[in-house]
PDB file of C-alpha atoms in Angstrom:
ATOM      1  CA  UNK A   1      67.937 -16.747 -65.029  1.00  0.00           C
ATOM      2  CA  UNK A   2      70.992 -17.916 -66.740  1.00  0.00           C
ATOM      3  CA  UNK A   3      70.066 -17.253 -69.956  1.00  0.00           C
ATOM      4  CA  UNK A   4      69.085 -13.603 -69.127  1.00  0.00           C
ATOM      5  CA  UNK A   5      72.026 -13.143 -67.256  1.00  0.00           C
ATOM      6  CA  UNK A   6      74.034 -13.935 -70.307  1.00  0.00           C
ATOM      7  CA  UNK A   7      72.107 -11.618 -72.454  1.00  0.00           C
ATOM      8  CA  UNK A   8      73.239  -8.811 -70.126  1.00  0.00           C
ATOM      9  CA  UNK A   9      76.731  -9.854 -70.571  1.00  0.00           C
ATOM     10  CA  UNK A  10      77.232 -10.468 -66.459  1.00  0.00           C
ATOM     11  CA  UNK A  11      78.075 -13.358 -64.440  1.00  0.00           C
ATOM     12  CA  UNK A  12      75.798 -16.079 -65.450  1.00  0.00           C
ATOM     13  CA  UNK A  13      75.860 -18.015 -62.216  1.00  0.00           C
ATOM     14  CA  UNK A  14      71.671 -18.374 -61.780  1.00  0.00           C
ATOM     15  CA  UNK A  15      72.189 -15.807 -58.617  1.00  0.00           C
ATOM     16  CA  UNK A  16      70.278 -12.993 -58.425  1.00  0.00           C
ATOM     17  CA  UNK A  17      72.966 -10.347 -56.600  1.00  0.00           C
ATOM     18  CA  UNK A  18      73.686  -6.658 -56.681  1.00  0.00           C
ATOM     19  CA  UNK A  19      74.464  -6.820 -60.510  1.00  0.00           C
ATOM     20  CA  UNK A  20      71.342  -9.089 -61.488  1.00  0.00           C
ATOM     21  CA  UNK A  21      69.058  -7.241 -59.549  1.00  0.00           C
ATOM     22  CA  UNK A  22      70.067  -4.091 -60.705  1.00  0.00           C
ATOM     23  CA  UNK A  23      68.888  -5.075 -64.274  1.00  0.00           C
ATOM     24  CA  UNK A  24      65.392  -6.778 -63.412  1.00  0.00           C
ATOM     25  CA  UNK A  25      64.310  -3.583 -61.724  1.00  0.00           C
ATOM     26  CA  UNK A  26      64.676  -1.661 -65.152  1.00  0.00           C
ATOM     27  CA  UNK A  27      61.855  -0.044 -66.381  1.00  0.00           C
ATOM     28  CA  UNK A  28      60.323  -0.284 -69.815  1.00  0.00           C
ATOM     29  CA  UNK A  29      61.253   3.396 -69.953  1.00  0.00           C
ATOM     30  CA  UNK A  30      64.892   2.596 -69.488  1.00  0.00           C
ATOM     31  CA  UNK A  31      64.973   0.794 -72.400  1.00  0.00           C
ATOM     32  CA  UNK A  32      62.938   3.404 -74.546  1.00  0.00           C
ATOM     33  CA  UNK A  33      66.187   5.589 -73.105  1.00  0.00           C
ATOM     34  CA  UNK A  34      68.751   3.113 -74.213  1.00  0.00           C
ATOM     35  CA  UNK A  35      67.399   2.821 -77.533  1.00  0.00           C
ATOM     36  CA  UNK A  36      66.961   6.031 -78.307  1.00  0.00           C
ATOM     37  CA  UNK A  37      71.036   6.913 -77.421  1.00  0.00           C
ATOM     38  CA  UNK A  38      72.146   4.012 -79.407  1.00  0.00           C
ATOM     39  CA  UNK A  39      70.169   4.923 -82.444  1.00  0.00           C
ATOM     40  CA  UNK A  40      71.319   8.379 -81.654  1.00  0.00           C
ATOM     41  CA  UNK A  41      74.795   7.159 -82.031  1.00  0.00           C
ATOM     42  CA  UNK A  42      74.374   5.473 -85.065  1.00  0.00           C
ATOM     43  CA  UNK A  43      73.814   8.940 -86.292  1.00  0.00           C
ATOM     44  CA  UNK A  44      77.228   9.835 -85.953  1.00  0.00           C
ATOM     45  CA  UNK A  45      78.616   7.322 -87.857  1.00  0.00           C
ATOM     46  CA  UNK A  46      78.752   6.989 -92.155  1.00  0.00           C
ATOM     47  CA  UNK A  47      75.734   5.180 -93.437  1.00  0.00           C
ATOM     48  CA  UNK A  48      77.940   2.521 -94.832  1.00  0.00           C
ATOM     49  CA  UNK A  49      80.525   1.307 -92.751  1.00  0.00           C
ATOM     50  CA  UNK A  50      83.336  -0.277 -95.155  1.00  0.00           C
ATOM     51  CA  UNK A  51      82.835  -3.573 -96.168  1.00  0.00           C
ATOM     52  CA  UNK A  52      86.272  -4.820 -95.023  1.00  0.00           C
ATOM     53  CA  UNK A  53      86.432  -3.199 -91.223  1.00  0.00           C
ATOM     54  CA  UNK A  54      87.363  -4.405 -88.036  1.00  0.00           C
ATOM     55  CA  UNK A  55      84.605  -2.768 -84.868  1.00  0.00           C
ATOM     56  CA  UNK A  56      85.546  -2.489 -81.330  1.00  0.00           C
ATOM     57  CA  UNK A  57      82.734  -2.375 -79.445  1.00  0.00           C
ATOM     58  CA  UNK A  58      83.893  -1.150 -76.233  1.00  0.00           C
ATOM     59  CA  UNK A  59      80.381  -1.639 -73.662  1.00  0.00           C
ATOM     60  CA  UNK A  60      80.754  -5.257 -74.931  1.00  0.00           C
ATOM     61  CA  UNK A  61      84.396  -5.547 -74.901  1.00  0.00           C
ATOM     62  CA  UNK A  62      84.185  -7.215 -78.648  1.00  0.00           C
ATOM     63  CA  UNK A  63      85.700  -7.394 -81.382  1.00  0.00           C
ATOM     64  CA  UNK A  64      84.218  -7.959 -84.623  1.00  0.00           C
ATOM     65  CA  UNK A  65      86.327  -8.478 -88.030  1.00  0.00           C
ATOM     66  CA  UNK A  66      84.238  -7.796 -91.424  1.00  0.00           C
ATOM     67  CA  UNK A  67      85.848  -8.918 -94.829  1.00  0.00           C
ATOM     68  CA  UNK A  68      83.650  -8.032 -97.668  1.00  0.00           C
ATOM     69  CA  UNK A  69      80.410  -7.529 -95.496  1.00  0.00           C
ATOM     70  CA  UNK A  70      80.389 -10.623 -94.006  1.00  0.00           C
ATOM     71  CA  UNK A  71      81.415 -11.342 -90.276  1.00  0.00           C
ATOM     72  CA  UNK A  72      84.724 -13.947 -90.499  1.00  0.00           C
ATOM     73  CA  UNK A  73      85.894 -13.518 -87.328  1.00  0.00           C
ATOM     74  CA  UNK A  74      85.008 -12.214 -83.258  1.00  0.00           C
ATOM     75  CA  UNK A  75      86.551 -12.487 -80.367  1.00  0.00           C
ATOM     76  CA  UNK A  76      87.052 -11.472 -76.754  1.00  0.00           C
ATOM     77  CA  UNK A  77      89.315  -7.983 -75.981  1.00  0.00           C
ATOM     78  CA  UNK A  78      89.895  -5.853 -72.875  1.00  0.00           C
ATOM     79  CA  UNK A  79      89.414  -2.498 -73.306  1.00  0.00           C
ATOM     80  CA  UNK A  80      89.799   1.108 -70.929  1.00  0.00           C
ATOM     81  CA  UNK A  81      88.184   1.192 -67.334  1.00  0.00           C
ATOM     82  CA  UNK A  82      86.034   3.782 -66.448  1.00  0.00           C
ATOM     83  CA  UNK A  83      88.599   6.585 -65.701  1.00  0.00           C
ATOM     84  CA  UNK A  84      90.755   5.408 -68.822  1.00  0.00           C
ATOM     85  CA  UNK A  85      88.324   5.083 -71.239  1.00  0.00           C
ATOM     86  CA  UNK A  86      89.029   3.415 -74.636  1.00  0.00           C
ATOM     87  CA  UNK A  87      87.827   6.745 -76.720  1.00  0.00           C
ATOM     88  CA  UNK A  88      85.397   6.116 -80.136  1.00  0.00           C
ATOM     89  CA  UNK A  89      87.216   7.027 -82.495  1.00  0.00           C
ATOM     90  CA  UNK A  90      87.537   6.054 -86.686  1.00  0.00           C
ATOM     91  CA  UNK A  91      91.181   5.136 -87.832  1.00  0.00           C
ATOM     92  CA  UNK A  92      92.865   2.756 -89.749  1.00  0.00           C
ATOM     93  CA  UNK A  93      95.722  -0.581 -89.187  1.00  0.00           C
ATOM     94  CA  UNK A  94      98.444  -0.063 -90.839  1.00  0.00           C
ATOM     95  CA  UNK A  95     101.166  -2.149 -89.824  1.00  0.00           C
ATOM     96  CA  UNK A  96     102.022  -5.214 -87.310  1.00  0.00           C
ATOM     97  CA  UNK A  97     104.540  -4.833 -84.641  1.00  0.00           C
ATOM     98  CA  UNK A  98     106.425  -8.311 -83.617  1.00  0.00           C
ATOM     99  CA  UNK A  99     108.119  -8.794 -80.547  1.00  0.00           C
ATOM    100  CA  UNK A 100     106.883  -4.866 -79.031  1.00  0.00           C
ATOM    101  CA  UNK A 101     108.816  -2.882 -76.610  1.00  0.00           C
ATOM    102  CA  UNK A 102     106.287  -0.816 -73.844  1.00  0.00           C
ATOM    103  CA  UNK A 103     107.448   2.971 -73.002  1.00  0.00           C
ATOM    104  CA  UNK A 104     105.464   3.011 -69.776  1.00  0.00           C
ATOM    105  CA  UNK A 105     103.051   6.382 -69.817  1.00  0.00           C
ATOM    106  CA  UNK A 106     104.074   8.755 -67.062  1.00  0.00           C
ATOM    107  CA  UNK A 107     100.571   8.304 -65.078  1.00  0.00           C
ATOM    108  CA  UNK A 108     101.563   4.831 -65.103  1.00  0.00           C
ATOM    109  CA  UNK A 109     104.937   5.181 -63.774  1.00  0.00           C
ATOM    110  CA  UNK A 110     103.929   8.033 -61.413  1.00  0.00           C
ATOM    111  CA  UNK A 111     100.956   6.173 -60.353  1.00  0.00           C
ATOM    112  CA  UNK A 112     101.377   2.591 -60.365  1.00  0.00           C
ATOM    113  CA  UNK A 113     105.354   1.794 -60.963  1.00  0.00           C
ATOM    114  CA  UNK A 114     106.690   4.534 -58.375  1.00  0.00           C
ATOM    115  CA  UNK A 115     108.549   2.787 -55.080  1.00  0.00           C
ATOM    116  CA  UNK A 116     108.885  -0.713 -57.012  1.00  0.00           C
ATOM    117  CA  UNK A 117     111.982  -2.254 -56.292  1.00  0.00           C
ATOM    118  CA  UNK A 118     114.864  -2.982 -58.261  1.00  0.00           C
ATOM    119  CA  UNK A 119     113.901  -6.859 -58.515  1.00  0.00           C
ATOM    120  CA  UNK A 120     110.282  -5.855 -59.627  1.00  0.00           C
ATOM    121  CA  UNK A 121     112.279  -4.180 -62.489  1.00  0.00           C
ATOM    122  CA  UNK A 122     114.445  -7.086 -63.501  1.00  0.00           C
ATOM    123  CA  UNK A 123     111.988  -9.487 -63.074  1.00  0.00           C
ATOM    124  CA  UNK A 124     109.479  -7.497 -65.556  1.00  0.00           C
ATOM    125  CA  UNK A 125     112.300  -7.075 -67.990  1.00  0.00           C
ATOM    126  CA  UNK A 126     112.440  -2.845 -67.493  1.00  0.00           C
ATOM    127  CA  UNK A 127     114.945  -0.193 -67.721  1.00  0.00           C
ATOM    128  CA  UNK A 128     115.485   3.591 -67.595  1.00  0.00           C
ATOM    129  CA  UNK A 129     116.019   5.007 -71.202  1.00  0.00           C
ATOM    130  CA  UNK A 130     115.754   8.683 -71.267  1.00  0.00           C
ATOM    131  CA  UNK A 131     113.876   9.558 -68.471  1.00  0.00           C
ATOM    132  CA  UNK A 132     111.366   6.561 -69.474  1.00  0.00           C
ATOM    133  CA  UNK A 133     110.148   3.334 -68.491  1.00  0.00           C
ATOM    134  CA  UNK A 134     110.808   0.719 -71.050  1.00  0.00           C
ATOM    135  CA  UNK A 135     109.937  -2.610 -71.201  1.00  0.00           C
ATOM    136  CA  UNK A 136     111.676  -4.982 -72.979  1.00  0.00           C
ATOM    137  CA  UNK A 137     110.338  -7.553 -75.869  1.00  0.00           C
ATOM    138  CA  UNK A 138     109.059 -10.872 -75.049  1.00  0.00           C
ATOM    139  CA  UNK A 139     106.325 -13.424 -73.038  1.00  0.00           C
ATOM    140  CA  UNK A 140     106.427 -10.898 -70.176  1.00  0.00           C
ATOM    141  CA  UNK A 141     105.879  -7.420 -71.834  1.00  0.00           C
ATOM    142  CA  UNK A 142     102.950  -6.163 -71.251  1.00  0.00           C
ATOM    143  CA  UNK A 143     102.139  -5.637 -74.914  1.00  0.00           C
ATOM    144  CA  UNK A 144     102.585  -9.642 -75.534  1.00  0.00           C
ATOM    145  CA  UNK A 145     104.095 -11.066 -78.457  1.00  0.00           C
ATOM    146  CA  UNK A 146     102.213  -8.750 -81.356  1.00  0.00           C
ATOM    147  CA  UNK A 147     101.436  -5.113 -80.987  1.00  0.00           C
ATOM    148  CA  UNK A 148      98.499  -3.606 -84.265  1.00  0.00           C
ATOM    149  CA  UNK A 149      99.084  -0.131 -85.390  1.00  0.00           C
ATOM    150  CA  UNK A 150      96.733   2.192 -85.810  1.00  0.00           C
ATOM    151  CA  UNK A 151      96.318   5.827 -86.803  1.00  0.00           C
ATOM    152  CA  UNK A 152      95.770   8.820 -84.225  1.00  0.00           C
ATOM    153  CA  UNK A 153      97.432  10.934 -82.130  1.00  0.00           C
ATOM    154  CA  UNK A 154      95.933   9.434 -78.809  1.00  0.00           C
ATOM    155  CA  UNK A 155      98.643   6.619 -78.410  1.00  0.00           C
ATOM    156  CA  UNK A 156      95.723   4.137 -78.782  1.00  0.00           C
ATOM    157  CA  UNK A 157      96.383   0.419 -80.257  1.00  0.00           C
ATOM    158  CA  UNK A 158      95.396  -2.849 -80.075  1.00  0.00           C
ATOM    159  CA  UNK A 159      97.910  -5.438 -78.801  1.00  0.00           C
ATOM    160  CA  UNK A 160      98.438  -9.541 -77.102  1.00  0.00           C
ATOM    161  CA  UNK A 161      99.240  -9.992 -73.336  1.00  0.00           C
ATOM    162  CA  UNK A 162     100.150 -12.421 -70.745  1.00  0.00           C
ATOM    163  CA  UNK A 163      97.176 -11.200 -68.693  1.00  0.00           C
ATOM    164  CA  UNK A 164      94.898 -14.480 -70.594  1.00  0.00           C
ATOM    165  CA  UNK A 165      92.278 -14.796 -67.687  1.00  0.00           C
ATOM    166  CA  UNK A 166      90.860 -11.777 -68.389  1.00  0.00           C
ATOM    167  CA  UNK A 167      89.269 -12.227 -71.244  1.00  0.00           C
ATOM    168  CA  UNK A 168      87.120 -14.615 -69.454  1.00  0.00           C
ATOM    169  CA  UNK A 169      85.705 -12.201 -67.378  1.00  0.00           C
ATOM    170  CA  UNK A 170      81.633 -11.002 -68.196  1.00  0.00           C
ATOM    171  CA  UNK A 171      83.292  -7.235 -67.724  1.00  0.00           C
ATOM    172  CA  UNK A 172      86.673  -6.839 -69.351  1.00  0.00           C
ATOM    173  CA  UNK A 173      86.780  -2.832 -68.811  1.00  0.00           C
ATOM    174  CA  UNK A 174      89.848  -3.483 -67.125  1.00  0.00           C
ATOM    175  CA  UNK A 175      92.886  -1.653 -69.168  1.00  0.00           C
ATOM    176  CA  UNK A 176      94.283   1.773 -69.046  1.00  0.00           C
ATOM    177  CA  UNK A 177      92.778   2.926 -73.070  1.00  0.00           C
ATOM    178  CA  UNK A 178      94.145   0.655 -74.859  1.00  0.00           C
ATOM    179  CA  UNK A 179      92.282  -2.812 -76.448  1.00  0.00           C
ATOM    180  CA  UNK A 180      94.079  -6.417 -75.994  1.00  0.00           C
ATOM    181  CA  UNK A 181      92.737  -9.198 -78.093  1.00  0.00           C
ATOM    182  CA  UNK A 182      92.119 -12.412 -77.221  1.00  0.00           C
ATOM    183  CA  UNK A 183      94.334 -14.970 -79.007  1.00  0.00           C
ATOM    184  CA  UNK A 184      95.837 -11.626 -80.591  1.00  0.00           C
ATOM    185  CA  UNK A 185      98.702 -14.180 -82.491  1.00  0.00           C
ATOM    186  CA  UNK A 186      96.084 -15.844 -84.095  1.00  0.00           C
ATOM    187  CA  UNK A 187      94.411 -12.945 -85.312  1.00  0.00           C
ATOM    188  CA  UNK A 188      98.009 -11.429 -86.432  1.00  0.00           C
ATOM    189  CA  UNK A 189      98.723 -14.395 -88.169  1.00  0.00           C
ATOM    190  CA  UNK A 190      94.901 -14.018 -90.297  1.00  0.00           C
ATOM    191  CA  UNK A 191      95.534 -10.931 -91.262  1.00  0.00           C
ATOM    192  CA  UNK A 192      99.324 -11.447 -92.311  1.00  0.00           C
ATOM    193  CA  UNK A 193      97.746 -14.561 -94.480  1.00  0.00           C
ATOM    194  CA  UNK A 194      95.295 -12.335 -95.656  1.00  0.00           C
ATOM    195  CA  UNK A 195      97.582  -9.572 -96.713  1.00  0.00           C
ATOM    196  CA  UNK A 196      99.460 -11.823 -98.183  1.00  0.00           C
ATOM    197  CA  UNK A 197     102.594 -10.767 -95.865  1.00  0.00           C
ATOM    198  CA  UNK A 198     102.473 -13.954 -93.903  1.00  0.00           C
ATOM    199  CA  UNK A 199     106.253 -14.944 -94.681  1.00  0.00           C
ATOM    200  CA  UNK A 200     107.610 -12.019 -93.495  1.00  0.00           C
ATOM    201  CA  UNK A 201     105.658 -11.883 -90.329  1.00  0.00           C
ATOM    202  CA  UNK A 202     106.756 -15.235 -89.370  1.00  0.00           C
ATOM    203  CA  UNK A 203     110.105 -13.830 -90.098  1.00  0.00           C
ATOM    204  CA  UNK A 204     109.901 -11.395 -87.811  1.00  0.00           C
ATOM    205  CA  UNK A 205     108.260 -13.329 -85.495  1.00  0.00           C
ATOM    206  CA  UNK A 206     111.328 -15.552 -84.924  1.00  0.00           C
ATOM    207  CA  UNK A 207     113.742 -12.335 -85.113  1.00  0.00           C
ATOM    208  CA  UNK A 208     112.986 -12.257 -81.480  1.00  0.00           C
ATOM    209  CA  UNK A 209     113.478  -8.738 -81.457  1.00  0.00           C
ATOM    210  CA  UNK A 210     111.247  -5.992 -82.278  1.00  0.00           C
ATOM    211  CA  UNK A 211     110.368  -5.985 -85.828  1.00  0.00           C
ATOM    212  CA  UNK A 212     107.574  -4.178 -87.961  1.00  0.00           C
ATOM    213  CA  UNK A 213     105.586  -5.294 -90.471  1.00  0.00           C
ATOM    214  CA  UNK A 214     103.349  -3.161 -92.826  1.00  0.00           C
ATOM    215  CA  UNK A 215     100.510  -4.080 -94.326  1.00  0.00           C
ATOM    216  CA  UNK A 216      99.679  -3.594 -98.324  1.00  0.00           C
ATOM    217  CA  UNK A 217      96.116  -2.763 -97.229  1.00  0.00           C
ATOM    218  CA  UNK A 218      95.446  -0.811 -94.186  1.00  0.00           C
ATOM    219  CA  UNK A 219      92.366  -1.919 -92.640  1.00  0.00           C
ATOM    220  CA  UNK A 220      89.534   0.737 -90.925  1.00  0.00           C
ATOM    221  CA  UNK A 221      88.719  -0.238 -87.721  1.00  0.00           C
ATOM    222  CA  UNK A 222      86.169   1.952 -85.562  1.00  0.00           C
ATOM    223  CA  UNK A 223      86.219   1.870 -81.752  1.00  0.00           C
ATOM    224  CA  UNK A 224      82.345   2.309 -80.602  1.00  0.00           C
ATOM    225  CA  UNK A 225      80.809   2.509 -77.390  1.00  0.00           C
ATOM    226  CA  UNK A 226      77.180   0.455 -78.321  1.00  0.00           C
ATOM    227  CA  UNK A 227      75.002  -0.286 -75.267  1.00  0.00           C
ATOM    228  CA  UNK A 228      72.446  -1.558 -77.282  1.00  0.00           C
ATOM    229  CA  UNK A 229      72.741  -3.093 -80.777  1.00  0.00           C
ATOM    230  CA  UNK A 230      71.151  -5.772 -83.148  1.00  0.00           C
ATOM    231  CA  UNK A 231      72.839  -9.346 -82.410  1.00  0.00           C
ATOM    232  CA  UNK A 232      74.274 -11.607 -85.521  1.00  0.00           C
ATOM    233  CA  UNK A 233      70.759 -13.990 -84.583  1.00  0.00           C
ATOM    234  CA  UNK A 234      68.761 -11.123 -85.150  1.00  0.00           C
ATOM    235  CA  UNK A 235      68.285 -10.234 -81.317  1.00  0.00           C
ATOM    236  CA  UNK A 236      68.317  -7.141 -79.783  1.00  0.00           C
ATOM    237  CA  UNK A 237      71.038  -7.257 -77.409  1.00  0.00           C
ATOM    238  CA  UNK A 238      71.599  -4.892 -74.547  1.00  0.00           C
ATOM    239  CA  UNK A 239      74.724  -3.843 -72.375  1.00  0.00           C
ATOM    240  CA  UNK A 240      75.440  -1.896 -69.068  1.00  0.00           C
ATOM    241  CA  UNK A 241      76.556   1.438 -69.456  1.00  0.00           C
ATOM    242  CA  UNK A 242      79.906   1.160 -68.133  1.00  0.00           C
ATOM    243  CA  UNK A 243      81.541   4.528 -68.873  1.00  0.00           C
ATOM    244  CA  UNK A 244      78.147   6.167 -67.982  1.00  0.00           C
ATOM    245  CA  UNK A 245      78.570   7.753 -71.447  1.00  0.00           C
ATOM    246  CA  UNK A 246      74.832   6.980 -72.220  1.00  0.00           C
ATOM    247  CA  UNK A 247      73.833   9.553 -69.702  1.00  0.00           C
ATOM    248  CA  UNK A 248      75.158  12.886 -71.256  1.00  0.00           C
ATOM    249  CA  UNK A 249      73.635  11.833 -74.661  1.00  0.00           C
ATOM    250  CA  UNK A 250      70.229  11.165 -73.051  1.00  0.00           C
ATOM    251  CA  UNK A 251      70.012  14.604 -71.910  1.00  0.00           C
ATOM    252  CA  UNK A 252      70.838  16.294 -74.791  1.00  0.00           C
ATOM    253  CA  UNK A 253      67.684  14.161 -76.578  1.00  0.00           C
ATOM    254  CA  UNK A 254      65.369  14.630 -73.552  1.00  0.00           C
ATOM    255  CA  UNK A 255      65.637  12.416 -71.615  1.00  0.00           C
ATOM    256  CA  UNK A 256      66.058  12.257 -67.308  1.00  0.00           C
ATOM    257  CA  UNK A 257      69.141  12.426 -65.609  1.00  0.00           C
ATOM    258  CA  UNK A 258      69.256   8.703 -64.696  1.00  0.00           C
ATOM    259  CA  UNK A 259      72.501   7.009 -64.575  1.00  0.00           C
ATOM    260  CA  UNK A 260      73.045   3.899 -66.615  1.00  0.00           C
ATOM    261  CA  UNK A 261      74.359   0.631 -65.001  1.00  0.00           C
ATOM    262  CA  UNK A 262      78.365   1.425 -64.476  1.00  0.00           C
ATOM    263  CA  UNK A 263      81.176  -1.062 -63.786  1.00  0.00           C
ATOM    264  CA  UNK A 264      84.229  -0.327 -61.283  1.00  0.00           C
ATOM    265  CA  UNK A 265      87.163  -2.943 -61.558  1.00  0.00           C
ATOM    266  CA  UNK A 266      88.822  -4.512 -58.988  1.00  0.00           C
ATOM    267  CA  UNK A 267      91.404  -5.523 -60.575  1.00  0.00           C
ATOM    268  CA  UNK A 268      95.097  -4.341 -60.692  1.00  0.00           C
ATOM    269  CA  UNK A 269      96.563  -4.579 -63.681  1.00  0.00           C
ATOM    270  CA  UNK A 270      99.414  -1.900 -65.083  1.00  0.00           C
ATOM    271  CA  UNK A 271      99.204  -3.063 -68.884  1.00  0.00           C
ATOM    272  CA  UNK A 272      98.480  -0.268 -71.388  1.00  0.00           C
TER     273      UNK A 272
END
């Protein structure tokens, strides 16, 4: 029970509750579905992905770091809850950011940051600038110690945080759009080696203020939404549908109006 609880990427604890119930009482049919909207999917995408890439997979909450067609590197990330989606989209990283200042959205300070006291301000290291939000550099930001560029108009990025635990969660649909990686230094620090730009991000680094760093070579990176997908051991792998994306895309092949399995967080967290 384990073991298939593992596969479905929920809590592998051997107890069969709401979750692992909800899972053994798919159909055959359901699966048919799922397989048909991921291969669907792959439709939409080039034929040949680039050789070097990095792929978010966001119904996995995974990362996955290509260098010349072979996997060197995957990890753990948090992505968008339902109702803040992380949105699939193709772009490219251009550039490290060291030591990163957060302009708070306006949802977020309407929603979550309005009535806080003056201490909660201090004590998170934030200030007024301009009619904005704006949290200052260091352990505490929100944005951690390294912020990763990327291309588009959505305000989307990947970035570190001090919020570690929850990358040990089975369902890490937890931020507000935006992707945090798991030991994100370590993975800065990679890709500066690998760019060859490693002295001057450890220069910047140490700055202690906010510092950018561009890379020679931007690298793609796609953010996907892949419920069901072809593991590195050759397995056929399959996730819930946690923005209930799956169910739109269904219909327009054919298929019923079943939901997918969704996700709802219970977890507070204001980070981007």
């Amino acid at each position: 029970m384990k073991a298939f609880q593992h596969d479905y990427d929920i809590r592998d604890d051997g107890v069969i509750g709401v979750d692992t119930l909800s899972i053994l009482n798919v159909r055959p049919g359901d699966h048919a579905r799922s397989i048909a909207v991921a291969m669907e999917r792959l439709r939409w995408l080039t034929r040949e992905p680039p050789a070097t890439r990095i792929d978010v997979n966001t119904a996995a909450a995974e990362l996955s770091y290509f260098r010349d067609g072979e996997l060197v590197d995957q990890r753990n990330v948090v992505v968008g809850k339902p109702g803040k989606e992380t949105p699939q989209i193709s772009t490219s990283m251009f550039r490290l950011v060291a030591n990163p200042t957060w302009t708070v959205p306006k949802s977020i300070q309407r929603g979550e940051l309005a009535g806080k006291s003056a201490a909660y301000f201090r004590r998170n290291n934030m200030s007024w600038r301009n009619g904005w939000i704006v949290q200052g550099p260091g352990p505490r930001n929100s944005l951690g110690l390294v912020k990763f560029d990327l291309q588009n108009s959505l305000a989307i990025y990947l970035h570190d945080t001090p919020a570690k635990t929850l990358f040990d969660k089975h369902q890490r649909q937890l931020s507000h759009g935006c992707v945090r990686v798991s030991d994100a230094l370590g993975f800065a620090q990679m890709l500066a080696e690998q760019q060859g730009i490693a002295d001057q991000w450890s220069r910047a680094r140490a700055s202690g203020k906010i510092a950018y760093v561009r890379f020679p070579e931007a690298i793609p990176v796609r953010l996907l939404y892949r419920t069901v997908y072809v593991s590195q051991a050759n397995q056929v792998t399959y996730r819930t549908d946690p923005y209930g994306w799956n169910v739109a895309v269904a219909e327009a092949l054919g298929f019923g109006k079943d939901a997918g399995k969704q996700f709802r967080s219970d977890v507070d967290d204001i980070g981007p």
